[in-house]
Coordinates of N, CA and C and ligand atoms in Angstrom, one line a residue:
X1 N -1.7 -26.1 -12.9 CA -2.9 -25.2 -13.1 C -2.8 -24.5 -14.4
X2 N -3.9 -24.6 -15.2 CA -3.8 -24.1 -16.6 C -4.1 -22.6 -16.8
X3 N -3.8 -22.2 -18.0 CA -4.0 -20.7 -18.3 C -5.4 -20.3 -18.1
X4 N -6.4 -21.0 -18.5 CA -7.8 -20.6 -18.3 C -8.1 -20.4 -16.9
X5 N -7.6 -21.3 -16.0 CA -7.8 -21.2 -14.6 C -7.3 -19.8 -14.0
X6 N -6.1 -19.5 -14.4 CA -5.5 -18.3 -14.0 C -6.1 -17.0 -14.6
X7 N -6.6 -17.2 -15.8 CA -7.2 -16.0 -16.5 C -8.5 -15.7 -15.7
X8 N -9.3 -16.7 -15.3 CA -10.5 -16.5 -14.6 C -10.3 -15.9 -13.2
X9 N -9.2 -16.4 -12.5 CA -8.8 -15.9 -11.2 C -8.4 -14.5 -11.3
X10 N -7.5 -14.1 -12.2 CA -6.9 -12.8 -12.2 C -7.7 -11.7 -12.8
X11 N -8.6 -12.1 -13.7 CA -9.4 -11.0 -14.4 C -10.1 -10.0 -13.5
X12 N -10.8 -10.4 -12.4 CA -11.5 -9.5 -11.6 C -10.5 -8.6 -10.8
X13 N -9.3 -9.2 -10.5 CA -8.3 -8.4 -9.7 C -7.7 -7.3 -10.6
X14 N -7.5 -7.6 -11.9 CA -7.0 -6.6 -12.8 C -8.0 -5.5 -13.0
X15 N -9.3 -5.8 -13.1 CA -10.3 -4.8 -13.2 C -10.4 -3.9 -11.9
X16 N -10.3 -4.6 -10.8 CA -10.3 -3.9 -9.5 C -9.1 -2.9 -9.4
X17 N -7.9 -3.3 -9.8 CA -6.8 -2.5 -9.7 C -6.9 -1.3 -10.7
X18 N -7.4 -1.6 -11.9 CA -7.6 -0.5 -12.9 C -8.6 0.5 -12.4
X19 N -9.7 0.1 -11.8 CA -10.7 1.0 -11.3 C -10.2 1.8 -10.1
X20 N -9.5 1.2 -9.2 CA -9.0 1.9 -8.1 C -8.0 2.9 -8.4
X21 N -7.2 2.6 -9.4 CA -6.2 3.6 -9.9 C -6.9 4.9 -10.4
X22 N -7.9 4.6 -11.2 CA -8.7 5.7 -11.7 C -9.3 6.6 -10.6
X23 N -9.9 5.9 -9.6 CA -10.5 6.6 -8.5 C -9.6 7.4 -7.6
X24 N -8.4 6.8 -7.3 CA -7.5 7.5 -6.4 C -6.8 8.6 -7.2
X25 N -6.5 8.4 -8.5 CA -5.9 9.5 -9.3 C -6.9 10.6 -9.5
X26 N -8.2 10.2 -9.5 CA -9.2 11.3 -9.6 C -9.3 12.2 -8.4
X27 N -9.0 11.6 -7.2 CA -8.9 12.5 -6.0 C -7.9 13.5 -6.2
X28 N -6.7 13.1 -6.7 CA -5.6 14.1 -6.9 C -6.1 15.2 -7.9
X29 N -6.7 14.8 -9.0 CA -7.2 15.8 -9.9 C -8.3 16.7 -9.3
X30 N -9.2 16.1 -8.5 CA -10.3 16.9 -7.9 C -9.6 18.0 -7.0
X31 N -8.6 17.6 -6.2 CA -8.0 18.5 -5.3 C -7.3 19.6 -6.1
X32 N -6.5 19.2 -7.2 CA -5.8 20.2 -8.0 C -6.8 21.2 -8.6
X33 N -7.9 20.7 -9.2 CA -8.9 21.6 -9.8 C -9.6 22.5 -8.9
X34 N -9.7 22.1 -7.6 CA -10.4 23.0 -6.7 C -9.3 23.8 -5.8
X35 N -8.1 23.7 -6.2 CA -7.0 24.5 -5.5 C -6.8 24.0 -4.1
X36 N -7.1 22.7 -3.8 CA -6.9 22.2 -2.5 C -5.7 21.3 -2.4
X37 N -5.2 21.1 -1.2 CA -4.0 20.3 -1.0 C -4.5 18.8 -1.2
X38 N -3.7 18.0 -1.9 CA -4.1 16.6 -2.1 C -3.3 15.8 -1.1
X39 N -4.0 15.0 -0.2 CA -3.3 14.1 0.7 C -2.6 13.0 0.0
X40 N -3.0 12.7 -1.3 CA -2.4 11.7 -2.1 C -1.4 12.4 -3.1
X41 N -0.1 12.0 -3.0 CA 0.9 12.5 -3.9 C 0.9 11.7 -5.2
X42 N 0.8 10.4 -5.1 CA 0.8 9.5 -6.3 C 0.2 8.1 -5.9
X43 N -0.2 7.4 -6.9 CA -0.7 6.0 -6.6 C -0.2 5.1 -7.6
X44 N 0.1 3.9 -7.2 CA 0.5 2.8 -8.1 C -0.3 1.5 -7.8
X45 N -0.3 0.6 -8.7 CA -1.1 -0.6 -8.5 C -0.5 -1.8 -9.3
X46 N -0.8 -3.0 -8.8 CA -0.3 -4.1 -9.5 C -1.1 -5.3 -9.1
X47 N -1.1 -6.3 -10.1 CA -1.7 -7.6 -9.8 C -0.6 -8.5 -9.5
X48 N -0.7 -9.3 -8.5 CA 0.5 -10.2 -8.1 C 0.8 -11.2 -9.2
X49 N 2.1 -11.5 -9.4 CA 2.5 -12.4 -10.4 C 2.1 -13.8 -10.1
X50 N 1.7 -14.6 -11.1 CA 1.3 -16.0 -10.8 C 2.3 -16.8 -10.0
X51 N 3.6 -16.5 -10.4 CA 4.7 -17.3 -9.6 C 4.7 -16.9 -8.1
X52 N 4.4 -15.6 -7.8 CA 4.4 -15.2 -6.4 C 3.1 -15.8 -5.7
X53 N 2.0 -15.9 -6.4 CA 0.8 -16.5 -5.9 C 1.1 -17.9 -5.6
X54 N 1.8 -18.6 -6.5 CA 2.1 -20.0 -6.3 C 3.0 -20.2 -5.1
X55 N 4.0 -19.3 -4.9 CA 4.9 -19.4 -3.8 C 4.1 -19.3 -2.5
X56 N 3.1 -18.4 -2.5 CA 2.3 -18.2 -1.3 C 1.4 -19.4 -1.0
X57 N 0.8 -20.0 -2.1 CA 0.0 -21.2 -2.0 C 0.8 -22.3 -1.3
X58 N 2.1 -22.4 -1.8 CA 2.9 -23.5 -1.2 C 3.3 -23.2 0.3
X59 N 3.7 -21.9 0.5 CA 4.1 -21.5 1.9 C 3.0 -21.7 2.9
X60 N 1.7 -21.3 2.5 CA 0.6 -21.4 3.4 C -0.2 -22.7 3.3
X61 N 0.4 -23.6 2.4 CA -0.3 -24.9 2.2 C -1.7 -24.8 1.9
X62 N -2.0 -24.0 0.8 CA -3.4 -23.7 0.5 C -3.9 -24.6 -0.7
X63 N -5.2 -24.9 -0.7 CA -5.8 -25.6 -1.8 C -6.1 -24.5 -2.9
X64 N -6.1 -24.9 -4.2 CA -6.3 -23.8 -5.2 C -7.7 -23.1 -5.0
X65 N -8.7 -23.8 -4.4 CA -10.0 -23.2 -4.2 C -10.0 -22.1 -3.1
X66 N -8.9 -22.1 -2.4 CA -8.8 -21.1 -1.3 C -8.1 -19.8 -1.7
X67 N -7.6 -19.7 -2.9 CA -6.8 -18.6 -3.3 C -7.5 -17.2 -3.1
X68 N -8.7 -17.1 -3.6 CA -9.5 -15.8 -3.4 C -9.6 -15.4 -2.0
X69 N -9.9 -16.4 -1.1 CA -10.2 -16.0 0.3 C -8.9 -15.8 1.1
X70 N -7.9 -16.6 0.9 CA -6.7 -16.6 1.8 C -5.6 -15.7 1.3
X71 N -5.5 -15.4 0.0 CA -4.4 -14.5 -0.4 C -5.0 -13.1 -0.6
X72 N -4.7 -12.3 0.4 CA -5.4 -11.0 0.4 C -4.7 -9.9 -0.4
X73 N -3.6 -10.2 -1.0 CA -2.8 -9.2 -1.7 C -2.6 -9.5 -3.2
X74 N -3.6 -10.2 -3.8 CA -3.5 -10.4 -5.3 C -3.7 -9.1 -6.0
X75 N -4.6 -8.2 -5.5 CA -4.7 -6.9 -6.0 C -4.0 -6.0 -4.9
X76 N -3.0 -5.1 -5.4 CA -2.3 -4.3 -4.5 C -2.3 -2.8 -5.0
X77 N -2.6 -1.9 -4.1 CA -2.6 -0.5 -4.4 C -1.6 0.1 -3.4
X78 N -0.8 1.0 -3.9 CA 0.2 1.7 -3.0 C -0.1 3.2 -3.2
X79 N -0.4 3.9 -2.1 CA -0.6 5.3 -2.1 C 0.5 6.0 -1.4
X80 N 1.1 7.0 -2.1 CA 2.3 7.7 -1.6 C 1.8 9.1 -1.2
X81 N 2.2 9.6 0.0 CA 1.8 10.9 0.4 C 3.1 11.7 0.9
X82 N 2.9 13.0 1.1 CA 4.0 13.8 1.5 C 4.3 13.7 3.0
X83 N 3.2 13.8 3.8 CA 3.3 13.9 5.3 C 2.6 12.7 6.0
X84 N 3.2 12.4 7.2 CA 2.6 11.3 8.0 C 1.1 11.6 8.3
X85 N 0.7 12.8 8.6 CA -0.7 13.2 8.8 C -1.6 12.8 7.7
X86 N -1.0 12.9 6.4 CA -1.8 12.6 5.2 C -2.3 11.1 5.3
X87 N -1.4 10.3 5.8 CA -1.8 8.8 5.9 C -3.1 8.6 6.6
X88 N -3.2 9.3 7.7 CA -4.4 9.1 8.5 C -5.7 9.7 7.9
X89 N -5.4 10.8 7.1 CA -6.6 11.4 6.4 C -7.1 10.5 5.3
X90 N -6.1 9.8 4.7 CA -6.5 8.8 3.6 C -7.2 7.6 4.2
X91 N -6.7 7.2 5.4 CA -7.4 6.0 6.0 C -8.8 6.4 6.3
X92 N -9.0 7.6 6.9 CA -10.4 8.1 7.2 C -11.3 8.1 6.0
X93 N -10.7 8.7 4.9 CA -11.4 8.8 3.6 C -11.8 7.4 3.1
X94 N -11.0 6.4 3.2 CA -11.3 5.1 2.8 C -12.4 4.5 3.6
X95 N -12.4 4.7 5.0 CA -13.5 4.3 5.8 C -14.8 4.9 5.5
X96 N -14.8 6.1 5.0 CA -16.0 6.9 4.7 C -16.6 6.5 3.4
X97 N -15.9 5.9 2.5 CA -16.4 5.5 1.2 C -17.3 4.3 1.3
X98 N -18.3 4.3 0.4 CA -19.1 3.0 0.5 C -18.8 2.1 -0.6
X99 N -17.7 2.3 -1.4 CA -17.3 1.3 -2.4 C -16.2 0.4 -1.9
X100 N -15.7 0.7 -0.7 CA -14.7 -0.2 -0.1 C -15.1 -0.5 1.4
X101 N -15.0 -1.7 1.7 CA -15.3 -2.1 3.1 C -14.0 -2.6 3.8
X102 N -13.7 -2.0 4.9 CA -12.4 -2.3 5.5 C -12.5 -3.7 6.2
X103 N -11.6 -4.6 5.9 CA -11.6 -5.9 6.6 C -10.6 -5.9 7.7
X104 N -9.4 -5.3 7.5 CA -8.5 -5.2 8.6 C -7.4 -4.1 8.2
X105 N -6.8 -3.6 9.3 CA -5.7 -2.7 9.1 C -4.6 -3.0 10.0
X106 N -3.4 -2.6 9.5 CA -2.1 -2.8 10.3 C -1.4 -1.5 10.2
X107 N -1.2 -0.9 11.4 CA -0.5 0.4 11.5 C 1.0 0.1 11.8
X108 N 1.8 -0.1 10.7 CA 3.2 -0.3 10.9 C 3.9 1.1 10.9
X109 N 3.1 2.2 10.9 CA 3.7 3.5 11.0 C 4.0 3.7 12.5
X110 N 3.1 3.3 13.4 CA 3.4 3.4 14.8 C 4.0 2.1 15.4
X111 N 3.5 1.0 14.9 CA 4.1 -0.3 15.3 C 5.1 -0.7 14.2
X112 N 6.3 -0.1 14.2 CA 7.3 -0.3 13.2 C 7.7 -1.8 13.2
X113 N 7.9 -2.3 12.0 CA 8.3 -3.7 11.9 C 9.8 -3.8 12.3
X114 N 10.2 -5.1 12.7 CA 11.5 -5.3 13.2 C 12.6 -4.8 12.2
X115 N 12.2 -5.0 10.9 CA 13.2 -4.6 9.8 C 13.4 -3.1 9.8
X116 N 12.4 -2.3 10.3 CA 12.5 -0.9 10.2 C 11.4 -0.4 9.2
X117 N 10.6 -1.3 8.7 CA 9.6 -1.1 7.7 C 8.4 -0.3 8.3
X118 N 8.0 0.8 7.7 CA 6.8 1.5 8.1 C 5.9 1.8 6.9
X119 N 4.6 1.7 7.2 CA 3.5 1.9 6.2 C 2.2 1.6 7.0
X120 N 1.1 2.1 6.4 CA -0.2 1.7 7.0 C -0.8 0.8 6.0
X121 N -1.2 -0.4 6.4 CA -1.8 -1.4 5.5 C -3.3 -1.6 5.8
X122 N -4.1 -1.7 4.7 CA -5.5 -2.0 4.9 C -5.8 -3.1 3.9
X123 N -6.7 -4.0 4.3 CA -7.3 -5.0 3.4 C -8.8 -4.6 3.3
X124 N -9.2 -4.3 2.0 CA -10.6 -3.9 1.8 C -11.3 -4.8 0.9
X125 N -12.6 -4.9 1.1 CA -13.4 -5.7 0.1 C -13.9 -4.7 -0.9
X126 N -13.8 -5.1 -2.2 CA -14.2 -4.2 -3.3 C -15.0 -5.0 -4.3
X127 N -16.1 -4.4 -4.8 CA -17.0 -5.1 -5.7 C -16.6 -4.8 -7.2
X128 N -16.5 -5.8 -8.0 CA -16.3 -5.6 -9.5 C -17.4 -6.3 -10.2
X129 N -17.7 -5.7 -11.4 CA -18.7 -6.3 -12.2 C -18.0 -7.0 -13.4
X130 N -18.1 -8.3 -13.4 CA -17.4 -9.1 -14.5 C -18.5 -9.7 -15.5
X131 N -18.0 -10.3 -16.5 CA -18.9 -10.9 -17.5 C -19.8 -12.0 -16.7
X132 N -19.2 -12.6 -15.7 CA -19.9 -13.6 -14.9 C -20.7 -13.0 -13.8
X133 N -20.9 -11.7 -13.8 CA -21.7 -11.1 -12.7 C -20.8 -10.4 -11.7
X134 N -21.4 -10.0 -10.6 CA -20.6 -9.2 -9.6 C -19.6 -10.2 -8.8
X135 N -18.5 -9.6 -8.4 CA -17.6 -10.4 -7.5 C -16.9 -9.5 -6.5
X136 N -16.9 -9.9 -5.3 CA -16.2 -9.1 -4.3 C -14.8 -9.6 -4.1
X137 N -13.8 -8.7 -4.3 CA -12.4 -9.1 -4.2 C -11.8 -8.4 -3.0
X138 N -10.7 -8.9 -2.6 CA -9.9 -8.3 -1.5 C -8.8 -7.5 -2.2
X139 N -8.5 -6.3 -1.6 CA -7.4 -5.5 -2.1 C -6.5 -5.1 -1.0
X140 N -5.2 -5.2 -1.1 CA -4.3 -4.7 -0.1 C -3.9 -3.2 -0.5
X141 N -4.2 -2.3 0.4 CA -3.8 -0.9 0.2 C -2.7 -0.5 1.1
X142 N -1.6 -0.2 0.6 CA -0.4 0.3 1.4 C -0.3 1.8 1.3
X143 N -0.3 2.5 2.5 CA -0.3 3.9 2.5 C 1.0 4.4 3.2
X144 N 1.8 5.2 2.6 CA 3.1 5.5 3.1 C 3.6 6.9 2.6
X145 N 4.5 7.5 3.4 CA 5.1 8.8 2.9 C 6.2 8.5 1.9
X146 N 6.6 9.5 1.2 CA 7.7 9.4 0.2 C 8.9 8.9 0.9
X147 N 9.1 9.3 2.1 CA 10.3 8.9 2.9 C 10.2 7.4 3.2
X148 N 9.1 6.9 3.6 CA 8.8 5.5 3.9 C 9.0 4.7 2.7
X149 N 8.5 5.2 1.6 CA 8.6 4.5 0.3 C 10.0 4.4 -0.2
X150 N 10.8 5.4 0.0 CA 12.3 5.4 -0.3 C 12.9 4.3 0.4
X151 N 12.7 4.2 1.7 CA 13.3 3.1 2.5 C 12.9 1.8 2.1
X152 N 11.5 1.6 1.9 CA 11.0 0.3 1.6 C 11.5 -0.2 0.2
X153 N 11.7 0.7 -0.7 CA 12.1 0.4 -2.1 C 13.6 -0.1 -2.0
X154 N 14.4 0.6 -1.3 CA 15.9 0.2 -1.2 C 16.0 -1.1 -0.4
X155 N 15.2 -1.2 0.7 CA 15.3 -2.5 1.4 C 14.8 -3.6 0.6
X156 N 13.8 -3.4 -0.2 CA 13.3 -4.5 -1.0 C 14.3 -4.9 -2.1
X157 N 15.0 -4.0 -2.7 CA 16.0 -4.4 -3.6 C 17.2 -5.1 -3.0
X158 N 17.5 -4.7 -1.7 CA 18.6 -5.4 -1.0 C 18.2 -6.9 -0.6
X159 N 16.9 -7.0 -0.3 CA 16.4 -8.4 0.0 C 16.5 -9.3 -1.2
X160 N 16.2 -8.7 -2.3 CA 16.3 -9.4 -3.6 C 17.8 -9.8 -3.9
X161 N 18.7 -8.8 -3.7 CA 20.1 -9.0 -4.0 C 20.7 -10.1 -3.1
X162 N 20.3 -10.0 -1.8 CA 20.8 -11.0 -0.8 C 19.9 -12.2 -0.6
X163 N 19.0 -12.4 -1.6 CA 18.1 -13.6 -1.6 C 17.4 -13.7 -0.2
X164 N 16.9 -12.6 0.3 CA 16.1 -12.6 1.5 C 16.9 -12.9 2.8
X165 N 18.2 -12.7 2.7 CA 19.1 -13.0 3.8 C 20.1 -11.9 3.9
X166 N 19.6 -10.7 4.3 CA 20.5 -9.5 4.4 C 21.5 -9.7 5.5
X167 N 22.8 -9.5 5.3 CA 23.8 -9.6 6.4 C 23.5 -8.6 7.5
X168 N 23.9 -9.0 8.8 CA 23.6 -8.2 9.9 C 24.1 -6.8 9.9
X169 N 25.3 -6.6 9.3 CA 25.8 -5.2 9.3 C 25.0 -4.3 8.4
X170 N 24.5 -4.9 7.3 CA 23.6 -4.1 6.4 C 22.3 -3.9 7.1
X171 N 21.8 -4.9 7.8 CA 20.5 -4.8 8.6 C 20.6 -3.6 9.5
X172 N 21.8 -3.5 10.2 CA 22.0 -2.4 11.2 C 21.9 -1.1 10.5
X173 N 22.5 -1.0 9.3 CA 22.5 0.3 8.6 C 21.1 0.6 8.1
X174 N 20.4 -0.4 7.7 CA 19.0 -0.1 7.3 C 18.1 0.4 8.5
X175 N 18.4 -0.2 9.7 CA 17.7 0.2 10.9 C 18.0 1.7 11.2
X176 N 19.3 2.1 11.0 CA 19.7 3.4 11.3 C 19.0 4.4 10.2
X177 N 19.0 3.9 9.0 CA 18.4 4.7 7.9 C 16.9 4.9 8.2
X178 N 16.2 3.8 8.7 CA 14.8 3.9 9.1 C 14.6 5.0 10.1
X179 N 15.5 5.0 11.1 CA 15.4 6.0 12.2 C 15.6 7.4 11.7
X180 N 16.5 7.5 10.7 CA 16.7 8.8 10.1 C 15.5 9.3 9.3
X181 N 14.8 8.3 8.7 CA 13.6 8.7 8.0 C 12.4 9.1 8.9
X182 N 12.4 8.5 10.1 CA 11.4 8.9 11.1 C 11.7 10.4 11.4
X183 N 12.9 10.7 11.6 CA 13.3 12.1 12.0 C 12.9 13.1 10.9
X184 N 13.3 12.6 9.7 CA 13.0 13.5 8.5 C 11.5 13.7 8.3
X185 N 10.7 12.6 8.4 CA 9.2 12.7 8.3 C 8.7 13.7 9.4
X186 N 9.2 13.6 10.6 CA 8.7 14.5 11.7 C 9.1 15.9 11.4
X187 N 10.3 16.1 10.9 CA 10.8 17.5 10.6 C 10.0 18.1 9.5
X188 N 9.7 17.3 8.5 CA 8.9 17.8 7.4 C 7.5 18.2 7.8
X189 N 6.9 17.3 8.7 CA 5.6 17.7 9.3 C 5.6 18.9 10.0
X190 N 6.7 19.1 10.8 CA 6.7 20.3 11.7 C 6.9 21.6 10.8
X191 N 7.7 21.5 9.8 CA 7.9 22.6 8.9 C 6.6 23.0 8.2
X192 N 5.9 21.9 7.7 CA 4.6 22.1 7.1 C 3.6 22.8 8.0
X193 N 3.6 22.3 9.3 CA 2.7 22.9 10.3 C 3.0 24.4 10.5
X194 N 4.3 24.7 10.6 CA 4.6 26.1 10.8 C 4.2 27.0 9.6
X195 N 4.4 26.5 8.4 CA 4.0 27.2 7.2 C 2.5 27.5 7.2
X196 N 1.7 26.4 7.6 CA 0.3 26.6 7.6 C -0.2 27.6 8.7
X197 N 0.5 27.6 9.8 CA 0.2 28.5 10.9 C 0.4 29.9 10.5
X198 N 1.6 30.1 9.8 CA 2.0 31.5 9.4 C 1.1 32.0 8.3
X199 N 0.6 31.1 7.5 CA -0.3 31.4 6.4 C -1.7 31.9 7.0
X200 N -2.1 31.1 8.0 CA -3.4 31.4 8.6 C -3.4 32.7 9.4
X201 N -2.3 33.0 10.0 CA -2.2 34.3 10.8 C -2.1 35.5 9.8
X202 N -1.5 35.2 8.6 CA -1.3 36.2 7.6 C -2.7 36.6 7.1
X203 N -3.6 35.6 7.0 CA -4.9 35.9 6.4 C -5.8 36.6 7.3
X204 N -5.5 36.6 8.6 CA -6.4 37.2 9.6 C -6.6 38.7 9.4
Ligands
GTP301 P1 2.4 -11.8 3.8 O1 2.0 -11.0 2.5 O2 2.2 -13.3 3.7 O3 3.8 -11.5 4.2 O4 1.4 -11.4 4.9 P2 1.6 -10.5 6.1 O5 0.4 -10.6 6.9 O6 2.9 -10.8 6.8 O7 1.6 -9.1 5.5 P3 2.4 -7.8 5.9 O8 1.4 -6.8 6.3 O9 3.5 -8.1 6.9 O10 3.2 -7.4 4.6 C1 2.6 -7.3 3.3 C2 3.4 -6.5 2.4 O11 4.0 -5.4 3.0 C3 4.6 -7.2 1.8 O12 4.2 -7.9 0.6 C4 5.5 -6.0 1.4 O13 5.0 -5.3 0.2 C5 5.3 -5.1 2.5 N1 6.3 -5.3 3.6 C6 6.0 -5.9 4.8 N2 7.2 -6.0 5.5 C7 8.2 -5.4 4.8 C8 9.6 -5.1 5.0 O14 10.1 -5.5 6.0 N3 10.2 -4.6 4.0 C9 9.7 -4.2 2.8 N4 10.4 -3.6 1.9 N5 8.3 -4.4 2.6 C10 7.6 -5.0 3.5
MG302 MG1 4.8 -10.5 5.5

């Protein structure tokens, strides 16, 4: 497949990622400017590398005409927050927006993956305006706490190091680390809750 083919495929996804980064970063700014707490701590985005798209095309035995429909994560947005509760506030906010239509969601925060991975995943439809007219693309949005992101980042580099075949004893330690992060996330939420309660009783 040639360069022109890939340029046409990827262009709308790059636009989508750029626009969504502006929009989610703007939420952080709006909260800061109005002195409110931002459920979003930071946001990152990427367009999938051509080599990774090709891997998936092979793995899923896709025809090149099916790429747009069957590969849901060509555009990826990752939203990092402080507390587990923030994740569900962000999910609600995304449902309420009319520039994103939710196709599906996977709650790996409650249904933890076997690896120990936790995050809330959404696939949304998002419209972009290109030179060739409007195009609806799919975007994968991953929402996770800083703790969940810490774990996923380390586990991902280990997967890379061990060529996707992490030895069992390391797997066990990663599971234990995941459990420790659940405890940490819960403890942080509880501290946060107590601070908010004492602040509201102070104001009375
Ligand atoms: P695929 O993208 O084909 O794997 O589709 P899927 O339906 O299995 O998607 P899933 O929701 O399981 O995962 C999509 C993305 O979530 C991956 O590309 C990773 O970014 C992230 N992810 C899922 N599982 C893990 C995991 O065990 N460890 C880490 N570090 N990331 C994960
Ligand atoms: Mg997967």
